[in-house]
Tab-separated table of C-alpha atoms in Angstrom:
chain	number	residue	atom	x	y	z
J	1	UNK	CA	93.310	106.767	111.492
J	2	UNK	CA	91.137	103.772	111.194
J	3	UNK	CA	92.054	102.516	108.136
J	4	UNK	CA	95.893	102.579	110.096
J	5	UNK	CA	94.147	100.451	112.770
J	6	UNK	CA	92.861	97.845	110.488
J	7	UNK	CA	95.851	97.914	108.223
J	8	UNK	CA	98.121	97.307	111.897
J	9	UNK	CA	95.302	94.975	113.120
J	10	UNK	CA	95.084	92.837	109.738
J	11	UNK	CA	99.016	93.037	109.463
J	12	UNK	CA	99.663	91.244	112.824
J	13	UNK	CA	97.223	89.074	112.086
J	14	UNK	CA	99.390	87.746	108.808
J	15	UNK	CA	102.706	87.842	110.959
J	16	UNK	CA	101.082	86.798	114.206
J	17	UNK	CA	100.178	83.544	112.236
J	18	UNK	CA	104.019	83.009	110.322
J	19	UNK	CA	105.316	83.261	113.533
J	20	UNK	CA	103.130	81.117	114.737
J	21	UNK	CA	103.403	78.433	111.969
J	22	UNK	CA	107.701	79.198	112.302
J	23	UNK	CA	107.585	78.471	116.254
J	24	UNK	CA	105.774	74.827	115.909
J	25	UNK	CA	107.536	73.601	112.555
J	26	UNK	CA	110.761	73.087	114.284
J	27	UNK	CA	112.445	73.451	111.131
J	28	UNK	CA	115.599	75.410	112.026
J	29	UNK	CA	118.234	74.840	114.442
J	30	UNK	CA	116.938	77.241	117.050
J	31	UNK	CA	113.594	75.739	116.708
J	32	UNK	CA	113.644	72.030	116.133
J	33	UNK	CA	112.697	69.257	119.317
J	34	UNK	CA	113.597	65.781	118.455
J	35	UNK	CA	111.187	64.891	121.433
J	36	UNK	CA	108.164	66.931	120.296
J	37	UNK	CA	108.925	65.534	116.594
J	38	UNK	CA	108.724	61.746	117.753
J	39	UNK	CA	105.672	62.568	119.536
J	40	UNK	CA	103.975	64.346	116.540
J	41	UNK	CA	104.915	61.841	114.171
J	42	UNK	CA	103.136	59.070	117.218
J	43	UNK	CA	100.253	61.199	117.173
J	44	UNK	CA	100.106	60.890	113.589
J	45	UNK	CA	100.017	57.262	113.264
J	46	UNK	CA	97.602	56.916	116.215
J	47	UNK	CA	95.028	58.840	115.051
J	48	UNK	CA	95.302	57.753	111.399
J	49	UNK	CA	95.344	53.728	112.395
J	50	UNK	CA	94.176	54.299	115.572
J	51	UNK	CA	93.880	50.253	115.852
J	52	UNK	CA	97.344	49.667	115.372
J	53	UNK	CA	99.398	49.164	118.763
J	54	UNK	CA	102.640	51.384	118.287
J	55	UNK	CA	104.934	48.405	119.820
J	56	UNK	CA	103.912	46.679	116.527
J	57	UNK	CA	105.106	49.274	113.887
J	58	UNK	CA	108.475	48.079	113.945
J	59	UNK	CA	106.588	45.257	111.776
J	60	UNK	CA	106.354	47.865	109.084
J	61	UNK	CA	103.429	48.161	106.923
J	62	UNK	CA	102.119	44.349	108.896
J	63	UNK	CA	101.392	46.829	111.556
J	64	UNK	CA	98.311	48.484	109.370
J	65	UNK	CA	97.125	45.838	107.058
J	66	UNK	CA	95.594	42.448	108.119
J	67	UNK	CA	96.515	41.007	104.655
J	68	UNK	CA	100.038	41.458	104.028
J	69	UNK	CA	100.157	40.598	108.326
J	70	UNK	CA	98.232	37.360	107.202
J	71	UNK	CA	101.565	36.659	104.095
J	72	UNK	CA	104.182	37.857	106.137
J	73	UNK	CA	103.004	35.487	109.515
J	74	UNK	CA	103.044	32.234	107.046
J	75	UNK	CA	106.441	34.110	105.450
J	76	UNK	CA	107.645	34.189	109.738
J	77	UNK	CA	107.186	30.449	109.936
J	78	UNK	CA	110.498	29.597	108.047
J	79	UNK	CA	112.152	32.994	108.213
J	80	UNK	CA	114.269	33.341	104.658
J	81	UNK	CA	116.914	35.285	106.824
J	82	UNK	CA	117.542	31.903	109.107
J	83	UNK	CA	120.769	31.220	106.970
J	84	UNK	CA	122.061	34.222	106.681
J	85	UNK	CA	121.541	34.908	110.708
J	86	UNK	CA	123.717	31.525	111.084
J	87	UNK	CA	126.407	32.785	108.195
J	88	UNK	CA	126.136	36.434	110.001
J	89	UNK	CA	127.248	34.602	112.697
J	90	UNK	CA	130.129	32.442	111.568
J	91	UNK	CA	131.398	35.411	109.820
J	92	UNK	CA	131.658	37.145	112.947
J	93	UNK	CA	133.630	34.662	115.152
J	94	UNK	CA	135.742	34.038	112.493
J	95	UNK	CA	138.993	35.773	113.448
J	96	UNK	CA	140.858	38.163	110.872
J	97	UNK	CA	144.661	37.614	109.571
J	98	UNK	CA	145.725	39.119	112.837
J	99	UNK	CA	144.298	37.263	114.917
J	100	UNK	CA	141.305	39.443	116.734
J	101	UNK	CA	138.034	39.772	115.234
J	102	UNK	CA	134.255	41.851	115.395
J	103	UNK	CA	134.289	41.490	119.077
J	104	UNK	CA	136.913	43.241	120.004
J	105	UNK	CA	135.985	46.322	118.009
J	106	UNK	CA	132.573	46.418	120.015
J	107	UNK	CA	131.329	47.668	123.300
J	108	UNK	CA	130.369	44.035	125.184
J	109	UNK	CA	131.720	41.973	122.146
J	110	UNK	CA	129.212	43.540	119.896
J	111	UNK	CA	126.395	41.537	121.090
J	112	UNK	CA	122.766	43.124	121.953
J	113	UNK	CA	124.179	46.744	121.362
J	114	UNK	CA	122.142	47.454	117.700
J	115	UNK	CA	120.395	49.668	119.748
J	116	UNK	CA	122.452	52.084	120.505
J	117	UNK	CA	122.822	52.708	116.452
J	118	UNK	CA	123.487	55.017	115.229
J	119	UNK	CA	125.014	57.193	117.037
J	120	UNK	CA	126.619	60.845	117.345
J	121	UNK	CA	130.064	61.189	117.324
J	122	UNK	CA	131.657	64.247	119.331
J	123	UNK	CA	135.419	63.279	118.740
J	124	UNK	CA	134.478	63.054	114.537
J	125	UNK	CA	131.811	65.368	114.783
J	126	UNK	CA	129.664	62.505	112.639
J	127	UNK	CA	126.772	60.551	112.682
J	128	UNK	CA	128.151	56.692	113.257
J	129	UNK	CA	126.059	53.594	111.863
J	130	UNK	CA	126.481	49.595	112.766
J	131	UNK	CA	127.920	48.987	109.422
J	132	UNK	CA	130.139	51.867	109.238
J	133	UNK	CA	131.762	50.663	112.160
J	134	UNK	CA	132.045	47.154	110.956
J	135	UNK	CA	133.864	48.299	107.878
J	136	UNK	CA	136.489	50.559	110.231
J	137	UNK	CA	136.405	47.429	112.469
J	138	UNK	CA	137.640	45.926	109.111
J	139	UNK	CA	140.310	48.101	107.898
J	140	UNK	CA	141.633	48.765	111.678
J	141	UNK	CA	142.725	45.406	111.592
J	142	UNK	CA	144.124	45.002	108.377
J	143	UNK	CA	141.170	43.688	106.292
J	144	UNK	CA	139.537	45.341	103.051
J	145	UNK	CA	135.949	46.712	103.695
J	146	UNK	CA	132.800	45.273	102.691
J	147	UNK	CA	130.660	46.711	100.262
J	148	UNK	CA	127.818	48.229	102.020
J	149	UNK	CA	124.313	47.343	100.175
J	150	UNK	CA	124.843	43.346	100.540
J	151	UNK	CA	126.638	40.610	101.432
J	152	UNK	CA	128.801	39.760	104.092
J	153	UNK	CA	128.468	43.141	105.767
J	154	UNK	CA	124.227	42.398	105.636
J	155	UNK	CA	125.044	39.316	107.406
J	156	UNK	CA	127.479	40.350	109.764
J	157	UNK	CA	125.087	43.315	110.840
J	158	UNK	CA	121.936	40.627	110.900
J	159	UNK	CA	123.638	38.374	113.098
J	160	UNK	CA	124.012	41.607	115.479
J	161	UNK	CA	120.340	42.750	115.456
J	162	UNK	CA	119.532	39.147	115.829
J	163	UNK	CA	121.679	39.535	119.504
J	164	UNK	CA	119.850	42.481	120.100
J	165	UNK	CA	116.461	41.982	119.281
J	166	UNK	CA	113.672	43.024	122.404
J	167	UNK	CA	115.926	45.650	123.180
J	168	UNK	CA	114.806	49.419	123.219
J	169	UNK	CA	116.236	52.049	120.678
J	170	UNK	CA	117.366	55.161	122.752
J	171	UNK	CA	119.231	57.047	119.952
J	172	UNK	CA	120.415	60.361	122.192
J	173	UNK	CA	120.965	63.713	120.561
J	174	UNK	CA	123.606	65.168	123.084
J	175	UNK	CA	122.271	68.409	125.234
J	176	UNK	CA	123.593	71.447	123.891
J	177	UNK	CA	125.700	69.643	120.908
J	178	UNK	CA	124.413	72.024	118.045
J	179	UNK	CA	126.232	69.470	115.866
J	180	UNK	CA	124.660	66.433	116.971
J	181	UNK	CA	121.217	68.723	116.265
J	182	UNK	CA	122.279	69.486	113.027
J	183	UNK	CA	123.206	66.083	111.599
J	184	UNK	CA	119.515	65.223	113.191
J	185	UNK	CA	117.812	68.470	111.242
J	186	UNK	CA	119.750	67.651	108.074
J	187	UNK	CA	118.285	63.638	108.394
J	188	UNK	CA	114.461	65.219	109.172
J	189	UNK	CA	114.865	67.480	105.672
J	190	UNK	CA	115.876	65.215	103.433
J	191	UNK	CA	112.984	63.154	104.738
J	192	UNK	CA	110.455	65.478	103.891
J	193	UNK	CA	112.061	67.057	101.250
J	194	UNK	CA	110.641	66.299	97.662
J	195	UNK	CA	112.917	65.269	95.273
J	196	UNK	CA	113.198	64.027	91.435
J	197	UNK	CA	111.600	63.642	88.590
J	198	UNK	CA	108.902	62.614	90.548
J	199	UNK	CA	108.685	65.212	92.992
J	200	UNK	CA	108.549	62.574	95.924
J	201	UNK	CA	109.422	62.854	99.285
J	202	UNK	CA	110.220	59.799	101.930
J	203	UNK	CA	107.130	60.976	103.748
J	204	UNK	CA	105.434	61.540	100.343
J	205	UNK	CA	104.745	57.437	100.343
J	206	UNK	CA	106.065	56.567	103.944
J	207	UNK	CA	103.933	58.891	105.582
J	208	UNK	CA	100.947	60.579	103.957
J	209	UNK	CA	101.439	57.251	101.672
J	210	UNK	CA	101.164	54.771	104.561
J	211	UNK	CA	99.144	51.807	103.299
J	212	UNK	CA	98.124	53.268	100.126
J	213	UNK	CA	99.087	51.639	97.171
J	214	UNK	CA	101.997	52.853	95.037
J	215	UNK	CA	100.982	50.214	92.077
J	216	UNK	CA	100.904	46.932	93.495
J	217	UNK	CA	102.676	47.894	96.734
J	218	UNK	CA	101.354	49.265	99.878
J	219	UNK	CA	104.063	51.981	101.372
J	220	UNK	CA	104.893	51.013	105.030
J	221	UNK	CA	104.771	53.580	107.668
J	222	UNK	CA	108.099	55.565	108.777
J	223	UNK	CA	107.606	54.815	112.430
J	224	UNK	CA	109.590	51.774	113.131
J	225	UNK	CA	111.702	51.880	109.486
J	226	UNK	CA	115.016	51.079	110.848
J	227	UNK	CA	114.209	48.385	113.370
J	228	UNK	CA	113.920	45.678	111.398
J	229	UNK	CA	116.932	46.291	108.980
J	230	UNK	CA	118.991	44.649	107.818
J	231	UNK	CA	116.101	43.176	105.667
J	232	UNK	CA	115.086	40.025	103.584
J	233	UNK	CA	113.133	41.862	101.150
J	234	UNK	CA	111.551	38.716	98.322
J	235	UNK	CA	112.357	41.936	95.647
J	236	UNK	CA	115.608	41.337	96.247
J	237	UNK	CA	116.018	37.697	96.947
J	238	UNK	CA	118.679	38.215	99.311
J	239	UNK	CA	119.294	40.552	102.757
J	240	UNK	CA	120.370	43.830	101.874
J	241	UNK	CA	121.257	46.761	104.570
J	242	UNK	CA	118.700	49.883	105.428
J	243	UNK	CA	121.095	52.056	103.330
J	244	UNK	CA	120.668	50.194	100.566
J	245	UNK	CA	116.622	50.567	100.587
J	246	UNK	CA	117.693	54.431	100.715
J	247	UNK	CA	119.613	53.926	97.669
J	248	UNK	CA	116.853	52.015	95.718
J	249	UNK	CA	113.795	54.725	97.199
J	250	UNK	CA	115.947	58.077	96.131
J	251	UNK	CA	116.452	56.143	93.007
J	252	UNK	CA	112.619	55.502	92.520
J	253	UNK	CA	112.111	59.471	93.097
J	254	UNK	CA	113.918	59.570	89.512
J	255	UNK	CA	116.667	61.132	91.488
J	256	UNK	CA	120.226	60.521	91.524
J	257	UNK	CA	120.984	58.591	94.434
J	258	UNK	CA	122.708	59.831	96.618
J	259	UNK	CA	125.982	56.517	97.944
J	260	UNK	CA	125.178	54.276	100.640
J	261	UNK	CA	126.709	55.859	103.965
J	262	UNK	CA	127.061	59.112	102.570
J	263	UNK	CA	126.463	61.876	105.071
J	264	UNK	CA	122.807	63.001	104.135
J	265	UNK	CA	122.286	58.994	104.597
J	266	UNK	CA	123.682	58.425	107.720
J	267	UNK	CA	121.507	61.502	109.130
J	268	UNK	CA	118.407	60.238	107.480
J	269	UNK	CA	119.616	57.321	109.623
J	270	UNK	CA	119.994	59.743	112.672
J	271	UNK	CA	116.710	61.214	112.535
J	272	UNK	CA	114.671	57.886	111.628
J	273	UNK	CA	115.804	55.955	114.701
J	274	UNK	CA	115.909	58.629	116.628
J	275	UNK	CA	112.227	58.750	115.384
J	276	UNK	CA	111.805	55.196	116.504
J	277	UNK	CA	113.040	55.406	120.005
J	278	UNK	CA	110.819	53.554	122.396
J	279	UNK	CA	110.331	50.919	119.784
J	280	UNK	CA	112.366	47.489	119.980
J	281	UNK	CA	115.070	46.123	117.599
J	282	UNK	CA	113.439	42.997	115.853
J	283	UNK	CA	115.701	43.076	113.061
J	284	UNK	CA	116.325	40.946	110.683
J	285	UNK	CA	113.075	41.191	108.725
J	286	UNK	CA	111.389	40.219	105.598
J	287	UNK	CA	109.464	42.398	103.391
J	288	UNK	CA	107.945	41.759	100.448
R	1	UNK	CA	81.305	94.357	110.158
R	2	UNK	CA	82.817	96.676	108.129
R	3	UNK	CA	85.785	96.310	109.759
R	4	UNK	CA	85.963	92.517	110.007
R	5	UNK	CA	85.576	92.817	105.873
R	6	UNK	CA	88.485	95.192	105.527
R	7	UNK	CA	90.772	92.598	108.043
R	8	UNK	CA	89.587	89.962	106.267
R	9	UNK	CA	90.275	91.651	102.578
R	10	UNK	CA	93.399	92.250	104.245
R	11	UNK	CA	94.553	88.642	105.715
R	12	UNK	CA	93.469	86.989	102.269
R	13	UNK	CA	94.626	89.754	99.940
R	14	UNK	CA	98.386	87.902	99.706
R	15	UNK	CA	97.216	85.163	99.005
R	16	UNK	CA	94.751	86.105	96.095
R	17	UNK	CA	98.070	87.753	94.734
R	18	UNK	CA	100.279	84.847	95.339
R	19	UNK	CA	97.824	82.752	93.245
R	20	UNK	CA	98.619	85.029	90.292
R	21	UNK	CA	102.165	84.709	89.996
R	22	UNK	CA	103.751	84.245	86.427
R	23	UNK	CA	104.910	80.954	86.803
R	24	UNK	CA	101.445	79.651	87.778
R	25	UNK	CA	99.790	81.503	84.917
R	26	UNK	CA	102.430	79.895	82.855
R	27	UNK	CA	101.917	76.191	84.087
R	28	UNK	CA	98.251	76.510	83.595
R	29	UNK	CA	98.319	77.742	79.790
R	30	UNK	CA	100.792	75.698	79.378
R	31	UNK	CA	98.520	72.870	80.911
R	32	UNK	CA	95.648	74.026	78.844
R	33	UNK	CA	96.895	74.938	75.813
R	34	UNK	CA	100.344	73.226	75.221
R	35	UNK	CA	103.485	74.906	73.245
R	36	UNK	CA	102.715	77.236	71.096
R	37	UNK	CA	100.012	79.284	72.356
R	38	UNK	CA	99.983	82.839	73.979
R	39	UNK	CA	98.566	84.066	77.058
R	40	UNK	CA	98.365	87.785	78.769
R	41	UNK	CA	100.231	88.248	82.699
R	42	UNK	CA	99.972	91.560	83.843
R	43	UNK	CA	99.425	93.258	80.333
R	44	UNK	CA	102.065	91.625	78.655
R	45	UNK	CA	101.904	88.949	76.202
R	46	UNK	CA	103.904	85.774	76.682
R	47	UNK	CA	104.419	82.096	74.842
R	48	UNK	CA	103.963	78.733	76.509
R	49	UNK	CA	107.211	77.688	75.402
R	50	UNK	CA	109.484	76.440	77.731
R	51	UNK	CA	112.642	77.947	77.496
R	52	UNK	CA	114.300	75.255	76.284
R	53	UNK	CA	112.098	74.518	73.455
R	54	UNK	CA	112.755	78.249	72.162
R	55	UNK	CA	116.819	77.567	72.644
R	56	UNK	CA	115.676	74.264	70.382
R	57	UNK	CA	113.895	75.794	67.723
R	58	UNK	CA	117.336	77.278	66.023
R	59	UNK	CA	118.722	75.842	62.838
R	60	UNK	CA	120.022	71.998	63.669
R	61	UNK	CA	123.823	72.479	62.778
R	62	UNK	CA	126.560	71.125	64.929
R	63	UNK	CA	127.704	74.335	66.481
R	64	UNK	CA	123.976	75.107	67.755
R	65	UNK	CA	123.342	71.535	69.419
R	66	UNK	CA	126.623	71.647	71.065
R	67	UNK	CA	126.110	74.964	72.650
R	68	UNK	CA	122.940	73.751	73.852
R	69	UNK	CA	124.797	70.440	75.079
R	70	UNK	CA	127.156	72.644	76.772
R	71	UNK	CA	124.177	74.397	78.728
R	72	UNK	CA	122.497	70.937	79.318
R	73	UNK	CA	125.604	69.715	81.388
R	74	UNK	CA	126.274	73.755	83.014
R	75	UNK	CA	122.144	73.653	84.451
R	76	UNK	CA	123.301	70.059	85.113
R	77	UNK	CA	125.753	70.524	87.280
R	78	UNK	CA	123.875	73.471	89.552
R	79	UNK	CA	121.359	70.858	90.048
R	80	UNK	CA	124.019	68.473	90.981
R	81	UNK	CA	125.619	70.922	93.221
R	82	UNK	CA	122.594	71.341	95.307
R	83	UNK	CA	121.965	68.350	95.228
R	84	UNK	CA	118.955	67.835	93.156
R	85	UNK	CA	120.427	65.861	90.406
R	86	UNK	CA	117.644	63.682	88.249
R	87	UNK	CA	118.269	60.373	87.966
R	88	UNK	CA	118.181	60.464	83.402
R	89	UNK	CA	119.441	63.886	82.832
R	90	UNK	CA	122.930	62.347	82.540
R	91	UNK	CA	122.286	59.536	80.433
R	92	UNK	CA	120.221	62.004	77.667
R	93	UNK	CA	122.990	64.441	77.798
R	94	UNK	CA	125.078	61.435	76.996
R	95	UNK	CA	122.410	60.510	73.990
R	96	UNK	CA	122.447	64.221	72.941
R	97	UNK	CA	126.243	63.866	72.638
R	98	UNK	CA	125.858	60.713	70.350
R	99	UNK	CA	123.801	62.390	68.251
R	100	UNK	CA	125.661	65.176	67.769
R	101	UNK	CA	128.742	62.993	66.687
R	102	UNK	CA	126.565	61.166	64.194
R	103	UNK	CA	125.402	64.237	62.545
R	104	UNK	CA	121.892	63.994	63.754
R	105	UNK	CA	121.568	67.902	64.860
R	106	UNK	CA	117.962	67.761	65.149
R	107	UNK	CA	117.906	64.916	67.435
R	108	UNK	CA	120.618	66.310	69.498
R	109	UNK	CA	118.873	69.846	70.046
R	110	UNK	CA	115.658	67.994	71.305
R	111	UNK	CA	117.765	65.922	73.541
R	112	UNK	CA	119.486	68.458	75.049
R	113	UNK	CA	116.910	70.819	75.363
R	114	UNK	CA	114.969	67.437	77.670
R	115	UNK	CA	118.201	67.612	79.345
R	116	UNK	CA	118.582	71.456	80.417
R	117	UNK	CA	114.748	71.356	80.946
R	118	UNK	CA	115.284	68.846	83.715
R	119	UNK	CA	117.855	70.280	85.208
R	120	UNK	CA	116.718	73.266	85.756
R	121	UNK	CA	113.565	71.919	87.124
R	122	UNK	CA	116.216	70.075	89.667
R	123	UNK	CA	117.389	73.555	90.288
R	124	UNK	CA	113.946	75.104	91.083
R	125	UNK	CA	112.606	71.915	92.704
R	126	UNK	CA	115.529	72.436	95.885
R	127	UNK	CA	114.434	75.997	95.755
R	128	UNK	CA	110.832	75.169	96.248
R	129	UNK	CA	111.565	72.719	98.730
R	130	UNK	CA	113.646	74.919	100.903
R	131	UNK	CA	110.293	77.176	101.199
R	132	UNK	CA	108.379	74.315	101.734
R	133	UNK	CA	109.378	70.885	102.710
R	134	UNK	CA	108.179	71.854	107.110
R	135	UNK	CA	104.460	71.842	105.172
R	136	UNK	CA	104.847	68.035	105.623
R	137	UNK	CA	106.039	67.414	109.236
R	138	UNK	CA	103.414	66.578	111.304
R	139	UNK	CA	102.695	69.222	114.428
């Protein structure tokens, strides 16, 4: 009879602690909480840079590391995204064959709303990103789409953060929209997910990696990622959209990437601004 | 005390026994020793080939590296179908093919034996990840 106790006792000790361990991953639908995420992944940062304001991770890895901040303020002083701001700009007041143009494809003329991206959906039960909706923009009125990594559609989409800079993401997950929860769980796996060759995950270097050095370059933290896209990265030479980076970090993982504005992308998207909520757009950025 | 042994013995035994599993007995002789060696799991006797290096290790004629080529792209696609495609699998099934249309039989069995060994670490990997990826999400 005692060794029954004991073997009850010792057994709800093992599932007393899975259930546990189930009930504060938030890793199914049932279970998830975008809120208590973003405040776990706050926590995390605070207490690992505990010096670092949170306002000032939308300046990525500048945030934790006086050096690169020291590069990157003399990089600020002539900003190599200044041109492409002013082309961003001319590209978008410039009408199309049919005579509208950006504006009229946007809530208040598309200016100060990067914001609100991206978004969720109901009508197309999809996640919705700024340069997704340039592109339909695009082919609504009769023009071919841009191609998403670079370019014109980089520029267009700078000149839009530019307009909205100072203002506060608020990404909302609907109440009650097991859809718009799912797109958001499906972004938060493939984020911690490892993948590749390499057996990397995005948190793998942009969260346990944050500020340690993956050869010569120091991993920036996830909190604040997508604020300051699109970005003038000096890899690069040239601005180049968030989904892009994606492309080129699933690549690094020795993985197959996955294409820019796929699905999976566009709810990495979902769940990494949603992540960033609270935090200001200050995009466009440079990086080394 | 007695009894907090026993619960104890109890709580940890799982995890003593997960430690033993074959696949982490494999990885470690395998880590230790390399191909070619033999280690005991559970009274049995076992290689530290990989799989693939056994499907290799046939005669290098045309008919054998193209079968394995033809696994290579099957394990390839699974991988790809979960989505846990590696980036150079394709590109050294497409070497593997070369070979094998240049005569070079040898080369083309060790190619696509690299090839269906990826892969099907692709396929494991989104299995493992599945179990595991909500270890990383800070609580």
């Amino acid at each position: 009879m005692r060794i029954i106790k004991n073997l009850t006792i010792g057994m709800s000790l093992i599932m007393g602690s899975q259930l546990v361990a189930a009930a504060g991953s938030g890793t199914t639908l049932d279970t998830v909480n975008p809120e208590a995420d973003r405040m776990a992944l706050r926590s995390y940062y605070q207490s690992r840079f505990p010096d670092s304001e949170l306002s000032d991770y939308v300046n990525g890895i500048y945030a934790v590391d006086a050096d690169s901040r020291s590069q990157w303020e003399e990089l600020e002083e002539f900003p190599p995204y200044e041109f492409d701001v002013e082309e961003g700009e001319r590209l978008f007041n410039t009408p199309f064959a049919n005579g509208k143009g950006y504006a009229d494809c946007f809530e208040n003329g598309g200016i100060g709303i990067r914001q609100n991206f991206p978004y969720w959906n109901k009508e197309q039960g999809t996640v919705k990103t700024l340069e997704q909706e340039i592109n339909e923009c695009r082919e609504n009125n009769g023009e071919a789409p841009l191609k998403w990594g670079k370019g014109a559609i980089a520029k267009v989409s700078a000149y839009m953060a530019w307009t909205s800079r100072g203002k506060v993401f608020d990404i909302k997950i609907p109440e009650g929209d097991k859809e718009a929860l799912a797109a958001y769980l499906d972004g938060k796996e493939f984020f911690y997910t490892k993948r590749g060759q390499l057996n990397l995950s995005c948190s793998n270097c942009h969260l346990q990696g944050s500020n340690i050095r993956i050869r010569a370059d120091l991993a920036g933290p996830a909190l604040g990622h997508p604020s300051h896209f699109p970005v003038f990265r000096s890899k690069w030479g040239e601005l180049g959209t968030l989904h892009r980076r994606y492309k080129g970090c699933h690549q690094d993982s020795r993985s197959k990437p996955l294409d820019m504005q796929s699905t999976t992308f566009r709810n990495l998207e979902f769940f990494q601004t949603y992540m960033s909520n609270g935090l200001v757009v200050n995009g466009p950025g440079s990086r080394k | 005390m007695k009894k907090l042994i026993t619960m104890m013995a109890i709580v940890l035994l799982p995890n003593v026994a997960m430690a033993e599993t074959y696949d982490e007995v494999f990885e470690m002789n395998r880590a230790m020793y390399g191909k070619g060696h033999t280690f005991s799991w559970e009274g049995k006797e076992y290689s530290t080939n990989h799989p693939e290096e056994i499907e290799a290790s046939v005669e290098a004629t045309k008919e054998n590296a193209d079968a394995l080529i033809a696994k290579a792209k099957a394990e390839n696609e699974a991988a790809a179908k979960v989505g846990f495609e590696w980036k150079l699998t394709k590109g050294i099934i497409k070497d593997a093919e070369a070979a094998s249309a240049e005569g070079d039989y040898s080369k083309a069995l060790t190619l696509a034996a690299q090839a269906k060994y990826h892969a099907r670490l692709g396929v494991q990997q989104q299995i493992d990840a599945e179990k595991n990826w909500h270890l990383s999400v800070p609580q």
